[in-house]
C-alpha cells in the first residue's frame, strides 16, 4: 500500500493575520473619540479581528469526514473551518501529525482521536495556536489522548490545547506523554480546568521548553514532582499564574487523615485506682490507746493497739488496694491499637506502614473492613511508593500494580488490564496499540486486525475488499461489485458495466456489448 500525505486543504480564503499599523491619515471625529478610549493600536487590532471574523463567517466550511486511509498528516490549520471535529479522523491510524488550530471549531474533543497513536513529530498534536484566534472546544479532555506515547517533539509544536473552553480535571493519563523523548511544549493554559494538578505531569523529565498550565481553576497543592521540573524547563514554566485557588483546599474535599502518628496512649487515660474504693484504713479509726489506762506508772505490758473485743473493728488492717483484679493500676495497652492512618501497633508503639502497604482507621473505599488496625498490602491495581500512608494510589489505565504494590508496570500491546489484576489478550476483532484498561478497542468498519487474538492495530481494507466492524480479515468483493479502501460493503456495478471478483472499479462494456442488469459479471454481445 502506498503511503501518502494528505493534500493541502481546499482553497478557502484565509483570514488575514492582524498586525499593528499606524494610521496613514487623521481619523474622523467619531474614530478619534474611540481611539482615545481604547488606543489607536488596539482599535486597529479590533477592526482587523472583526474583519477577519466576518470573512471567516462568509467562507465557513466544516471539516471533511472522509480522507484516504493512508493519510499521514492532517493539517487543517488557519482555514476558517467551523463545526465539530469528525470522529472519523480516528480511523486514520497512520497519521503522525495533527493540526486543526486557528479555526472556529466547537464541540467536544472526540475520544476516537486517541487511536492516532503514531503522532510523533512536525506539528505534533495541536488544537490551538499561540495567541491567535483559537477554537472554542468544550467538554473534558479524553483519557485516550494519553496513548500518544510516540510524541517525541524536540523542536515541534508538541501537545497544545490551550485557549479553548475545556473543563473538568486533567486526565492522569496525559502523564504518559512524558515517558518518551518529549521536550517541547505541553500547553493546557487558558481553559477552565478544575481539581488538583495530577502528579503524573511530573513525568516530563526531558521537557525544556513550555510547561503551561496557567489561567485555569486548579486547586490544592502543586505536586512536588511538577515543581521539580521548574529547574529543567528553562523557558516558559508557567503553572501558578492565574490559578488563584492553588494551595487552597479543593471544594468538597474530605478532611484528610492526619499524617502524624497519634500518641500510643489513649486520649482519656483510665484512672489507675477506682473512683470509689475502700479507704486505706477502716472508717472508724481505732483509738490509738486503750480506753482504760492504768493510773500508776507505765503499764507492765504494752496495751493492745486495737481492742480485741471491739465490735466492727477489723481483726487485721485492711489491704490498701482492693482484692478485685480490676481495675488495674496501670492502663492496658489495648487502646493503643488506634494508631492513625499509615501506622500500626507493634505492642509498644506505632510503626509506619512500609512501601506498598497502608492502614486507615475509617471505613473507606480502599479498606477490606471497617477498621484497618494493621498495615495491609494495597489492593490490585493500586500502589504506594511511600511509607506511612493511609491509602494507595491508582495505577494509570493500561498499567498493572506489581506484586509488592510498590509501583505499576505496563502490560504489552495487544492486551488489556482486567480489573487491575491481570493482563489479558485482546479478543477477536479488537486491538490495543498499548495496553488499555478493561477492554480493547473495537476495529472499525472497513478495517481488520489480521489476527484473532492480541492484535495491536486495525488496518484499513484494500480496495476490492470490505469488512464490517470488529473484523479479523477483509472479505473479497464478489463479481459485479467493487470497493475502494476502507469500505464496509461493496457497491454493485451500474448497468453498462461489469466487474470480476475483487475489483476496485467497474469496467464499461466494450463497443458491441452491453449489460442491462445492476451488478453484472460480464457484458453480452448485441
mmCIF file of C-alpha atoms in Angstrom, residues 42-399:
data_model
loop_
_atom_site.group_PDB
_atom_site.id
_atom_site.type_symbol
_atom_site.label_atom_id
_atom_site.label_comp_id
_atom_site.label_asym_id
_atom_site.label_seq_id
_atom_site.Cartn_x
_atom_site.Cartn_y
_atom_site.Cartn_z
ATOM 1 C CA UNK A 42 -5.852 48.464 19.989
ATOM 2 C CA UNK A 43 -8.553 49.871 17.748
ATOM 3 C CA UNK A 44 -6.676 48.803 14.636
ATOM 4 C CA UNK A 45 -6.402 45.304 16.053
ATOM 5 C CA UNK A 46 -10.112 45.199 16.934
ATOM 6 C CA UNK A 47 -11.105 46.319 13.446
ATOM 7 C CA UNK A 48 -8.780 43.755 11.896
ATOM 8 C CA UNK A 49 -10.179 40.932 14.047
ATOM 9 C CA UNK A 50 -13.724 41.998 13.224
ATOM 10 C CA UNK A 51 -12.998 41.938 9.509
ATOM 11 C CA UNK A 52 -11.242 38.602 9.837
ATOM 12 C CA UNK A 53 -14.183 37.039 11.678
ATOM 13 C CA UNK A 54 -16.606 38.392 9.093
ATOM 14 C CA UNK A 55 -14.517 36.829 6.371
ATOM 15 C CA UNK A 56 -14.469 33.539 8.240
ATOM 16 C CA UNK A 57 -18.227 33.539 8.564
ATOM 17 C CA UNK A 58 -18.640 34.147 4.858
ATOM 18 C CA UNK A 59 -16.304 31.256 3.986
ATOM 19 C CA UNK A 60 -17.292 28.846 6.772
ATOM 20 C CA UNK A 61 -16.914 25.181 5.944
ATOM 21 C CA UNK A 62 -16.885 22.012 8.017
ATOM 22 C CA UNK A 63 -14.027 19.547 8.208
ATOM 23 C CA UNK A 64 -14.299 16.606 5.794
ATOM 24 C CA UNK A 65 -15.284 13.239 7.222
ATOM 25 C CA UNK A 66 -13.668 11.037 4.567
ATOM 26 C CA UNK A 67 -9.938 11.011 3.839
ATOM 27 C CA UNK A 68 -7.615 8.425 2.245
ATOM 28 C CA UNK A 69 -6.877 5.694 4.760
ATOM 29 C CA UNK A 70 -3.121 6.006 4.162
ATOM 30 C CA UNK A 71 -3.101 9.687 5.178
ATOM 31 C CA UNK A 72 -0.076 10.532 7.329
ATOM 32 C CA UNK A 73 -0.690 14.204 8.046
ATOM 33 C CA UNK A 74 -3.855 16.104 8.949
ATOM 34 C CA UNK A 75 -3.273 19.829 8.573
ATOM 35 C CA UNK A 76 -6.415 21.949 8.506
ATOM 36 C CA UNK A 77 -4.973 24.912 10.358
ATOM 37 C CA UNK A 78 -5.844 28.577 9.788
ATOM 38 C CA UNK A 79 -8.629 27.894 7.310
ATOM 39 C CA UNK A 80 -11.830 29.169 8.919
ATOM 40 C CA UNK A 81 -13.439 25.784 9.473
ATOM 41 C CA UNK A 82 -16.446 25.594 11.783
ATOM 42 C CA UNK A 83 -18.479 22.800 13.323
ATOM 43 C CA UNK A 84 -17.021 19.843 15.195
ATOM 44 C CA UNK A 85 -14.003 17.592 14.778
ATOM 45 C CA UNK A 86 -15.180 14.442 12.932
ATOM 46 C CA UNK A 87 -14.936 11.188 14.848
ATOM 47 C CA UNK A 88 -13.927 9.581 11.519
ATOM 48 C CA UNK A 89 -10.468 11.085 11.965
ATOM 49 C CA UNK A 90 -9.891 8.303 14.487
ATOM 50 C CA UNK A 91 -9.770 5.782 11.629
ATOM 51 C CA UNK A 92 -6.675 7.381 10.095
ATOM 52 C CA UNK A 93 -4.282 5.350 12.168
ATOM 53 C CA UNK A 94 -1.219 6.187 10.027
ATOM 54 C CA UNK A 95 -1.387 9.903 10.870
ATOM 55 C CA UNK A 96 1.786 11.203 12.514
ATOM 56 C CA UNK A 97 0.914 14.914 12.611
ATOM 57 C CA UNK A 98 -2.396 16.536 13.608
ATOM 58 C CA UNK A 99 -3.113 20.285 13.360
ATOM 59 C CA UNK A 100 -6.561 21.911 13.257
ATOM 60 C CA UNK A 101 -5.752 25.109 15.131
ATOM 61 C CA UNK A 102 -6.868 28.661 14.368
ATOM 62 C CA UNK A 103 -10.353 27.831 13.125
ATOM 63 C CA UNK A 104 -13.806 28.261 14.616
ATOM 64 C CA UNK A 105 -14.299 24.685 15.766
ATOM 65 C CA UNK A 106 -16.697 23.934 18.627
ATOM 66 C CA UNK A 107 -17.996 20.882 20.470
ATOM 67 C CA UNK A 108 -16.016 18.263 22.355
ATOM 68 C CA UNK A 109 -12.743 16.550 21.516
ATOM 69 C CA UNK A 110 -13.578 13.063 20.135
ATOM 70 C CA UNK A 111 -12.153 10.199 22.147
ATOM 71 C CA UNK A 112 -11.525 8.423 18.822
ATOM 72 C CA UNK A 113 -8.525 10.703 18.282
ATOM 73 C CA UNK A 114 -6.775 8.501 20.811
ATOM 74 C CA UNK A 115 -6.452 5.904 18.032
ATOM 75 C CA UNK A 116 -3.873 8.122 16.293
ATOM 76 C CA UNK A 117 -1.095 6.525 18.288
ATOM 77 C CA UNK A 118 1.566 7.234 15.639
ATOM 78 C CA UNK A 119 1.512 11.006 16.178
ATOM 79 C CA UNK A 120 5.111 11.878 16.833
ATOM 80 C CA UNK A 121 6.579 14.872 15.045
ATOM 81 C CA UNK A 122 6.222 18.016 12.915
ATOM 82 C CA UNK A 123 3.021 19.690 14.138
ATOM 83 C CA UNK A 124 2.582 17.167 16.953
ATOM 84 C CA UNK A 125 -0.967 17.391 18.299
ATOM 85 C CA UNK A 126 -2.353 20.911 18.009
ATOM 86 C CA UNK A 127 -5.880 22.139 18.645
ATOM 87 C CA UNK A 128 -4.724 25.720 19.264
ATOM 88 C CA UNK A 129 -2.065 28.143 18.119
ATOM 89 C CA UNK A 130 -0.298 30.546 20.458
ATOM 90 C CA UNK A 131 -2.406 33.699 20.886
ATOM 91 C CA UNK A 132 -4.151 33.699 17.531
ATOM 92 C CA UNK A 133 -7.885 33.259 17.173
ATOM 93 C CA UNK A 134 -8.272 29.790 18.643
ATOM 94 C CA UNK A 135 -11.010 27.203 18.546
ATOM 95 C CA UNK A 136 -13.724 27.130 21.199
ATOM 96 C CA UNK A 137 -13.712 23.440 22.080
ATOM 97 C CA UNK A 138 -15.653 22.407 25.188
ATOM 98 C CA UNK A 139 -16.071 19.401 27.449
ATOM 99 C CA UNK A 140 -13.373 17.296 29.066
ATOM 100 C CA UNK A 141 -10.088 16.032 27.670
ATOM 101 C CA UNK A 142 -10.460 12.356 26.654
ATOM 102 C CA UNK A 143 -8.247 9.996 28.628
ATOM 103 C CA UNK A 144 -7.474 8.240 25.324
ATOM 104 C CA UNK A 145 -5.149 11.101 24.334
ATOM 105 C CA UNK A 146 -2.665 9.610 26.759
ATOM 106 C CA UNK A 147 -1.945 6.947 24.114
ATOM 107 C CA UNK A 148 0.309 9.316 22.122
ATOM 108 C CA UNK A 149 3.376 7.623 23.543
ATOM 109 C CA UNK A 150 5.420 8.300 20.384
ATOM 110 C CA UNK A 151 5.038 12.068 20.654
ATOM 111 C CA UNK A 152 8.774 12.845 20.670
ATOM 112 C CA UNK A 153 8.974 16.543 19.945
ATOM 113 C CA UNK A 154 12.340 18.275 20.270
ATOM 114 C CA UNK A 155 11.510 21.494 18.402
ATOM 115 C CA UNK A 156 7.975 20.774 17.153
ATOM 116 C CA UNK A 157 4.700 22.136 18.469
ATOM 117 C CA UNK A 158 4.222 19.335 20.995
ATOM 118 C CA UNK A 159 0.836 18.923 22.712
ATOM 119 C CA UNK A 160 -1.217 22.105 22.533
ATOM 120 C CA UNK A 161 -4.833 22.512 23.685
ATOM 121 C CA UNK A 162 -4.658 25.969 25.214
ATOM 122 C CA UNK A 163 -7.144 28.844 24.827
ATOM 123 C CA UNK A 164 -10.272 26.736 24.450
ATOM 124 C CA UNK A 165 -13.132 26.220 26.910
ATOM 125 C CA UNK A 166 -12.177 22.792 28.184
ATOM 126 C CA UNK A 167 -13.444 21.804 31.620
ATOM 127 C CA UNK A 168 -13.158 19.065 34.239
ATOM 128 C CA UNK A 169 -9.971 17.628 35.656
ATOM 129 C CA UNK A 170 -6.798 16.964 33.699
ATOM 130 C CA UNK A 171 -6.556 13.200 32.992
ATOM 131 C CA UNK A 172 -3.681 11.473 34.753
ATOM 132 C CA UNK A 173 -3.109 9.540 31.516
ATOM 133 C CA UNK A 174 -1.550 12.637 29.909
ATOM 134 C CA UNK A 175 1.465 11.985 32.099
ATOM 135 C CA UNK A 176 2.311 9.077 29.790
ATOM 136 C CA UNK A 177 3.281 11.573 27.093
ATOM 137 C CA UNK A 178 6.329 12.405 29.183
ATOM 138 C CA UNK A 179 7.582 8.843 29.138
ATOM 139 C CA UNK A 180 9.377 9.189 25.779
ATOM 140 C CA UNK A 181 11.629 11.957 24.458
ATOM 141 C CA UNK A 182 9.048 14.746 24.730
ATOM 142 C CA UNK A 183 10.991 18.008 25.090
ATOM 143 C CA UNK A 184 8.933 20.829 23.633
ATOM 144 C CA UNK A 185 5.657 22.479 24.694
ATOM 145 C CA UNK A 186 2.924 20.940 26.820
ATOM 146 C CA UNK A 187 0.112 23.506 26.931
ATOM 147 C CA UNK A 188 -3.256 23.377 28.684
ATOM 148 C CA UNK A 189 -3.347 27.018 29.738
ATOM 149 C CA UNK A 190 -6.281 29.438 29.392
ATOM 150 C CA UNK A 191 -9.082 26.901 29.829
ATOM 151 C CA UNK A 192 -11.326 26.268 32.842
ATOM 152 C CA UNK A 193 -9.821 23.067 34.254
ATOM 153 C CA UNK A 194 -10.577 22.342 37.918
ATOM 154 C CA UNK A 195 -9.383 19.977 40.636
ATOM 155 C CA UNK A 196 -5.831 19.125 41.602
ATOM 156 C CA UNK A 197 -2.965 19.022 39.127
ATOM 157 C CA UNK A 198 -2.026 15.348 38.546
ATOM 158 C CA UNK A 199 1.314 14.258 39.948
ATOM 159 C CA UNK A 200 1.796 12.292 36.706
ATOM 160 C CA UNK A 201 2.617 15.538 34.876
ATOM 161 C CA UNK A 202 5.926 15.389 36.708
ATOM 162 C CA UNK A 203 6.992 12.637 34.275
ATOM 163 C CA UNK A 204 8.022 15.203 31.644
ATOM 164 C CA UNK A 205 11.577 14.994 32.901
ATOM 165 C CA UNK A 206 13.116 15.783 29.477
ATOM 166 C CA UNK A 207 10.936 18.846 28.868
ATOM 167 C CA UNK A 208 13.000 22.013 28.439
ATOM 168 C CA UNK A 209 10.512 24.428 26.861
ATOM 169 C CA UNK A 210 6.925 25.209 27.773
ATOM 170 C CA UNK A 211 5.067 23.685 30.728
ATOM 171 C CA UNK A 212 1.999 25.928 30.640
ATOM 172 C CA UNK A 213 -0.955 25.355 32.979
ATOM 173 C CA UNK A 214 -1.692 28.971 33.874
ATOM 174 C CA UNK A 215 -5.105 30.700 33.832
ATOM 175 C CA UNK A 216 -7.280 27.780 34.918
ATOM 176 C CA UNK A 217 -9.140 26.954 38.146
ATOM 177 C CA UNK A 218 -6.801 24.405 39.705
ATOM 178 C CA UNK A 219 -6.845 23.952 43.480
ATOM 179 C CA UNK A 220 -4.840 22.077 46.076
ATOM 180 C CA UNK A 221 -1.057 21.910 46.188
ATOM 181 C CA UNK A 222 1.257 21.868 43.191
ATOM 182 C CA UNK A 223 2.751 18.344 43.154
ATOM 183 C CA UNK A 224 6.398 18.236 44.183
ATOM 184 C CA UNK A 225 7.114 16.169 41.062
ATOM 185 C CA UNK A 226 5.854 19.033 38.912
ATOM 186 C CA UNK A 227 7.685 21.675 40.934
ATOM 187 C CA UNK A 228 10.913 19.783 40.267
ATOM 188 C CA UNK A 229 10.524 20.488 36.531
ATOM 189 C CA UNK A 230 10.946 24.218 37.113
ATOM 190 C CA UNK A 231 14.722 23.736 37.002
ATOM 191 C CA UNK A 232 14.800 21.757 33.747
ATOM 192 C CA UNK A 233 12.120 23.768 31.916
ATOM 193 C CA UNK A 234 14.297 26.790 31.298
ATOM 194 C CA UNK A 235 11.761 28.673 29.163
ATOM 195 C CA UNK A 236 8.085 29.164 29.997
ATOM 196 C CA UNK A 237 7.441 27.204 33.156
ATOM 197 C CA UNK A 238 4.090 28.810 33.970
ATOM 198 C CA UNK A 239 1.903 26.927 36.406
ATOM 199 C CA UNK A 240 0.655 29.098 39.282
ATOM 200 C CA UNK A 241 -0.198 32.343 37.464
ATOM 201 C CA UNK A 242 -3.947 32.803 37.132
ATOM 202 C CA UNK A 243 -4.731 29.740 39.284
ATOM 203 C CA UNK A 244 -5.923 31.623 42.349
ATOM 204 C CA UNK A 245 -7.126 28.552 44.247
ATOM 205 C CA UNK A 246 -3.786 26.767 44.225
ATOM 206 C CA UNK A 247 -2.550 25.976 47.747
ATOM 207 C CA UNK A 248 -6.176 26.034 48.956
ATOM 208 C CA UNK A 249 -8.307 23.005 49.705
ATOM 209 C CA UNK A 250 -10.453 21.907 46.778
ATOM 210 C CA UNK A 251 -14.214 22.355 47.359
ATOM 211 C CA UNK A 252 -15.891 19.264 48.731
ATOM 212 C CA UNK A 253 -12.618 17.530 49.530
ATOM 213 C CA UNK A 254 -12.913 15.416 52.728
ATOM 214 C CA UNK A 255 -10.747 16.195 55.721
ATOM 215 C CA UNK A 256 -7.502 14.298 55.227
ATOM 216 C CA UNK A 257 -6.347 11.620 57.657
ATOM 217 C CA UNK A 258 -3.628 13.026 59.963
ATOM 218 C CA UNK A 259 -0.189 12.276 58.624
ATOM 219 C CA UNK A 260 1.447 12.155 62.061
ATOM 220 C CA UNK A 261 1.359 9.159 64.368
ATOM 221 C CA UNK A 262 -1.047 9.655 67.270
ATOM 222 C CA UNK A 263 0.116 9.129 70.815
ATOM 223 C CA UNK A 264 0.130 5.447 71.755
ATOM 224 C CA UNK A 265 -1.633 6.449 74.992
ATOM 225 C CA UNK A 266 -5.412 6.919 74.642
ATOM 226 C CA UNK A 267 -6.718 10.454 74.915
ATOM 227 C CA UNK A 268 -8.627 9.571 78.068
ATOM 228 C CA UNK A 269 -6.321 7.555 80.349
ATOM 229 C CA UNK A 270 -8.290 5.404 82.805
ATOM 230 C CA UNK A 271 -7.720 6.184 86.485
ATOM 231 C CA UNK A 272 -5.148 3.816 87.995
ATOM 232 C CA UNK A 273 -7.444 3.359 91.041
ATOM 233 C CA UNK A 274 -11.215 3.029 91.113
ATOM 234 C CA UNK A 275 -13.016 6.288 91.601
ATOM 235 C CA UNK A 276 -14.831 4.831 94.604
ATOM 236 C CA UNK A 277 -12.792 2.401 96.656
ATOM 237 C CA UNK A 278 -12.265 1.338 100.244
ATOM 238 C CA UNK A 279 -10.340 3.698 102.449
ATOM 239 C CA UNK A 280 -6.818 2.516 103.173
ATOM 240 C CA UNK A 281 -7.845 2.357 106.858
ATOM 241 C CA UNK A 282 -11.242 1.457 108.253
ATOM 242 C CA UNK A 283 -13.620 4.360 108.593
ATOM 243 C CA UNK A 284 -13.933 4.188 112.370
ATOM 244 C CA UNK A 285 -10.259 4.642 113.120
ATOM 245 C CA UNK A 286 -9.427 2.698 116.286
ATOM 246 C CA UNK A 287 -8.316 4.681 119.303
ATOM 247 C CA UNK A 288 -4.521 4.601 119.337
ATOM 248 C CA UNK A 289 -4.572 3.905 123.149
ATOM 249 C CA UNK A 290 -6.844 1.656 125.116
ATOM 250 C CA UNK A 291 -9.809 3.370 126.634
ATOM 251 C CA UNK A 292 -8.741 2.409 130.168
ATOM 252 C CA UNK A 293 -5.310 3.450 131.246
ATOM 253 C CA UNK A 294 -3.639 2.331 134.483
ATOM 254 C CA UNK A 295 -3.419 5.148 136.986
ATOM 255 C CA UNK A 296 0.072 4.446 138.167
ATOM 256 C CA UNK A 297 3.244 4.306 136.247
ATOM 257 C CA UNK A 298 3.805 2.797 132.915
ATOM 258 C CA UNK A 299 1.930 -0.315 132.083
ATOM 259 C CA UNK A 300 3.744 -3.525 132.710
ATOM 260 C CA UNK A 301 2.947 -4.613 129.201
ATOM 261 C CA UNK A 302 2.181 -2.662 126.111
ATOM 262 C CA UNK A 303 -1.554 -2.334 125.611
ATOM 263 C CA UNK A 304 -3.142 -3.944 122.626
ATOM 264 C CA UNK A 305 -3.323 -1.216 119.870
ATOM 265 C CA UNK A 306 -6.766 -2.289 118.831
ATOM 266 C CA UNK A 307 -9.119 -3.772 121.432
ATOM 267 C CA UNK A 308 -9.860 -7.372 120.572
ATOM 268 C CA UNK A 309 -13.495 -7.352 121.536
ATOM 269 C CA UNK A 310 -14.279 -4.064 119.766
ATOM 270 C CA UNK A 311 -17.257 -4.601 117.531
ATOM 271 C CA UNK A 312 -16.881 -3.512 113.900
ATOM 272 C CA UNK A 313 -13.120 -3.258 114.072
ATOM 273 C CA UNK A 314 -11.224 -5.453 111.595
ATOM 274 C CA UNK A 315 -9.034 -8.167 113.029
ATOM 275 C CA UNK A 316 -6.241 -7.048 110.693
ATOM 276 C CA UNK A 317 -5.550 -3.781 108.871
ATOM 277 C CA UNK A 318 -7.385 -3.785 105.501
ATOM 278 C CA UNK A 319 -5.399 -4.044 102.270
ATOM 279 C CA UNK A 320 -4.699 -0.593 100.769
ATOM 280 C CA UNK A 321 -5.604 -1.962 97.281
ATOM 281 C CA UNK A 322 -8.895 -3.786 96.660
ATOM 282 C CA UNK A 323 -8.662 -7.525 96.259
ATOM 283 C CA UNK A 324 -10.608 -7.416 92.982
ATOM 284 C CA UNK A 325 -8.250 -7.735 89.957
ATOM 285 C CA UNK A 326 -9.978 -4.831 88.205
ATOM 286 C CA UNK A 327 -9.344 -2.086 87.524
ATOM 287 C CA UNK A 328 -5.600 -2.495 87.014
ATOM 288 C CA UNK A 329 -3.391 0.196 88.445
ATOM 289 C CA UNK A 330 -1.672 0.515 85.018
ATOM 290 C CA UNK A 331 -3.838 1.048 81.908
ATOM 291 C CA UNK A 332 -3.983 -1.806 79.420
ATOM 292 C CA UNK A 333 -2.059 -1.225 76.143
ATOM 293 C CA UNK A 334 -5.202 -2.271 74.226
ATOM 294 C CA UNK A 335 -6.399 1.257 73.315
ATOM 295 C CA UNK A 336 -3.121 1.959 71.503
ATOM 296 C CA UNK A 337 -4.468 -0.150 68.599
ATOM 297 C CA UNK A 338 -5.891 3.149 67.358
ATOM 298 C CA UNK A 339 -2.743 4.242 65.583
ATOM 299 C CA UNK A 340 -3.518 6.754 62.848
ATOM 300 C CA UNK A 341 -3.619 6.183 59.113
ATOM 301 C CA UNK A 342 -0.350 4.811 57.796
ATOM 302 C CA UNK A 343 0.666 3.245 61.151
ATOM 303 C CA UNK A 344 0.123 0.027 63.092
ATOM 304 C CA UNK A 345 0.579 -1.020 66.733
ATOM 305 C CA UNK A 346 3.628 -3.148 67.482
ATOM 306 C CA UNK A 347 2.898 -3.774 71.150
ATOM 307 C CA UNK A 348 4.896 -0.782 72.376
ATOM 308 C CA UNK A 349 4.152 1.991 69.924
ATOM 309 C CA UNK A 350 3.093 2.883 66.399
ATOM 310 C CA UNK A 351 5.169 1.811 63.375
ATOM 311 C CA UNK A 352 4.954 3.230 59.845
ATOM 312 C CA UNK A 353 3.463 1.082 57.114
ATOM 313 C CA UNK A 354 6.089 0.061 54.564
ATOM 314 C CA UNK A 355 6.166 0.687 50.810
ATOM 315 C CA UNK A 356 3.240 -0.995 49.050
ATOM 316 C CA UNK A 357 1.131 -1.072 52.223
ATOM 317 C CA UNK A 358 -1.355 1.166 54.023
ATOM 318 C CA UNK A 359 -3.642 1.399 57.036
ATOM 319 C CA UNK A 360 -6.680 3.543 57.709
ATOM 320 C CA UNK A 361 -8.930 3.647 60.762
ATOM 321 C CA UNK A 362 -12.000 4.931 58.949
ATOM 322 C CA UNK A 363 -14.292 2.892 56.724
ATOM 323 C CA UNK A 364 -13.445 3.759 53.152
ATOM 324 C CA UNK A 365 -13.172 2.785 49.547
ATOM 325 C CA UNK A 366 -9.837 1.002 49.827
ATOM 326 C CA UNK A 367 -10.458 -0.794 53.128
ATOM 327 C CA UNK A 368 -11.154 -4.503 53.485
ATOM 328 C CA UNK A 369 -13.031 -3.902 56.746
ATOM 329 C CA UNK A 370 -14.438 -1.018 58.698
ATOM 330 C CA UNK A 371 -11.358 -0.754 60.916
ATOM 331 C CA UNK A 372 -7.922 -1.480 59.453
ATOM 332 C CA UNK A 373 -5.735 -1.826 62.538
ATOM 333 C CA UNK A 374 -2.666 -3.245 60.845
ATOM 334 C CA UNK A 375 -0.795 -2.423 57.654
ATOM 335 C CA UNK A 376 -2.035 -4.408 54.675
ATOM 336 C CA UNK A 377 -0.968 -4.769 51.043
ATOM 337 C CA UNK A 378 -2.500 -2.297 48.583
ATOM 338 C CA UNK A 379 -5.367 -3.787 46.530
ATOM 339 C CA UNK A 380 -4.673 -4.969 42.989
ATOM 340 C CA UNK A 381 -4.486 -2.071 40.560
ATOM 341 C CA UNK A 382 -3.130 0.288 43.225
ATOM 342 C CA UNK A 383 0.320 1.062 44.579
ATOM 343 C CA UNK A 384 2.141 3.105 47.194
ATOM 344 C CA UNK A 385 5.735 4.278 46.788
ATOM 345 C CA UNK A 386 5.961 5.977 50.193
ATOM 346 C CA UNK A 387 5.955 4.747 53.778
ATOM 347 C CA UNK A 388 3.446 5.743 56.430
ATOM 348 C CA UNK A 389 0.465 6.192 54.105
ATOM 349 C CA UNK A 390 -3.241 5.831 54.804
ATOM 350 C CA UNK A 391 -4.297 4.985 51.241
ATOM 351 C CA UNK A 392 -2.971 3.709 47.913
ATOM 352 C CA UNK A 393 -2.786 5.419 44.511
ATOM 353 C CA UNK A 394 -4.487 4.023 41.414
ATOM 354 C CA UNK A 395 -2.386 2.803 38.502
ATOM 355 C CA UNK A 396 -2.962 4.573 35.188
ATOM 356 C CA UNK A 397 -5.142 2.950 32.564
ATOM 357 C CA UNK A 398 -3.283 0.079 30.936
ATOM 358 C CA UNK A 399 -0.971 -0.442 33.920
#
